[in-house]
Coordinates of C-alpha atoms in Angstrom, one line a residue:
X1 CA 93.6 119.1 111.3
X2 CA 93.8 122.0 109.8
X3 CA 95.5 125.3 109.2
X4 CA 94.6 128.7 107.6
X5 CA 96.0 131.8 106.3
X6 CA 94.8 134.9 105.4
X7 CA 96.9 136.5 102.7
X8 CA 96.6 139.9 100.2
X9 CA 97.7 138.5 96.5
X10 CA 98.1 135.7 95.0
X11 CA 102.0 136.1 95.3
X12 CA 101.8 135.7 99.1
X13 CA 99.1 132.5 98.7
X14 CA 101.6 130.9 97.1
X15 CA 104.3 131.3 99.8
X16 CA 101.9 129.9 101.6
X17 CA 101.1 126.8 99.4
X18 CA 104.1 126.3 99.5
X19 CA 104.7 126.5 103.5
X20 CA 101.6 124.0 103.8
X21 CA 103.5 121.5 101.1
X22 CA 106.5 121.0 103.0
X23 CA 104.7 121.1 106.7
X24 CA 103.3 117.7 104.6
X25 CA 99.7 118.4 102.4
X26 CA 99.4 117.9 99.4
X27 CA 98.4 120.0 96.8
X28 CA 94.4 118.3 97.0
X29 CA 94.3 119.3 100.6
X30 CA 95.1 123.5 100.2
X31 CA 92.0 125.4 98.5
X32 CA 91.8 129.2 98.4
X33 CA 88.6 131.4 99.2
X34 CA 88.5 135.2 97.7
X35 CA 84.9 136.9 97.8
X36 CA 84.9 138.3 94.6
X37 CA 84.1 133.7 92.6
X38 CA 86.5 134.6 90.0
X39 CA 89.2 136.1 91.6
X40 CA 88.7 132.4 93.6
X41 CA 88.0 130.4 90.7
X42 CA 91.2 132.3 88.9
X43 CA 93.9 132.3 91.9
X44 CA 93.0 128.7 92.8
X45 CA 93.8 127.9 88.6
X46 CA 96.7 129.5 88.3
X47 CA 98.6 128.3 91.2
X48 CA 97.3 124.9 90.0
X49 CA 95.4 123.5 93.4
X50 CA 92.4 121.7 94.8
X51 CA 88.0 123.8 94.1
X52 CA 86.1 122.6 97.2
X53 CA 83.5 120.7 96.0
X54 CA 81.1 117.8 96.6
X55 CA 83.7 115.6 97.7
X56 CA 84.6 118.0 100.3
X57 CA 80.9 119.5 101.4
X58 CA 78.3 116.3 100.1
X59 CA 75.8 116.7 97.6
X60 CA 72.9 118.1 99.8
X61 CA 75.6 121.4 100.6
X62 CA 77.0 122.3 97.9
X63 CA 73.4 121.8 95.9
X64 CA 72.5 125.1 98.4
X65 CA 75.3 127.4 97.6
X66 CA 73.6 128.4 95.1
X67 CA 70.8 129.5 97.1
X68 CA 72.9 131.2 99.3
X69 CA 74.3 134.8 99.3
X70 CA 77.9 134.4 98.8
X71 CA 79.2 135.2 102.3
X72 CA 76.5 132.2 102.8
X73 CA 77.7 129.5 100.9
X74 CA 82.0 131.0 101.8
X75 CA 80.9 130.6 104.9
X76 CA 79.7 127.2 104.2
X77 CA 82.4 125.9 102.5
X78 CA 84.7 127.0 105.2
X79 CA 82.6 124.7 107.8
X80 CA 83.4 121.6 105.5
X81 CA 87.3 122.6 105.0
X82 CA 87.0 121.5 109.3
X83 CA 86.6 124.7 110.7
X84 CA 83.7 126.2 113.6
X85 CA 81.8 128.4 113.2
X86 CA 83.7 131.0 114.6
X87 CA 86.3 130.7 112.7
X88 CA 85.0 130.7 109.6
X89 CA 83.4 134.1 110.6
X90 CA 86.1 136.1 111.2
X91 CA 87.8 134.7 108.3
X92 CA 84.7 135.3 105.7
X93 CA 85.1 139.0 107.1
X94 CA 88.2 139.0 106.1
X95 CA 87.4 138.1 102.6
X96 CA 84.6 141.3 102.8
X97 CA 87.8 143.6 103.2
X98 CA 90.0 142.0 100.0
X99 CA 92.2 139.0 102.1
X100 CA 92.1 136.1 100.0
X101 CA 91.7 132.6 102.3
X102 CA 94.5 130.0 102.2
X103 CA 93.2 126.4 103.6
X104 CA 94.9 123.4 104.0
X105 CA 93.5 120.7 105.3
X106 CA 93.3 116.7 106.2
X107 CA 89.7 116.3 106.7
X108 CA 88.1 117.1 103.5

């Protein structure tokens, strides 16, 4: 099971994270992505949630990300959290426009 919210900024992301936690997700099951890698890392650290890593993606996908464009990397990460390819594409388009994606996933 996964839930996805598209937000404008860190304040909205914080509100969605709190909402996901009230729905029963833990911080280890909530992920945040932004097209700008520094923004993504900063928000993930500031909001004290999980980064998508080897545990979620697996070794081969994590290594492959080194050679992918940022868009391809983001779509692969979203798919590793249970989103379909089409849903990952729509989220990545939103990130292209400066939005932030917050995903709560029980399957990662």
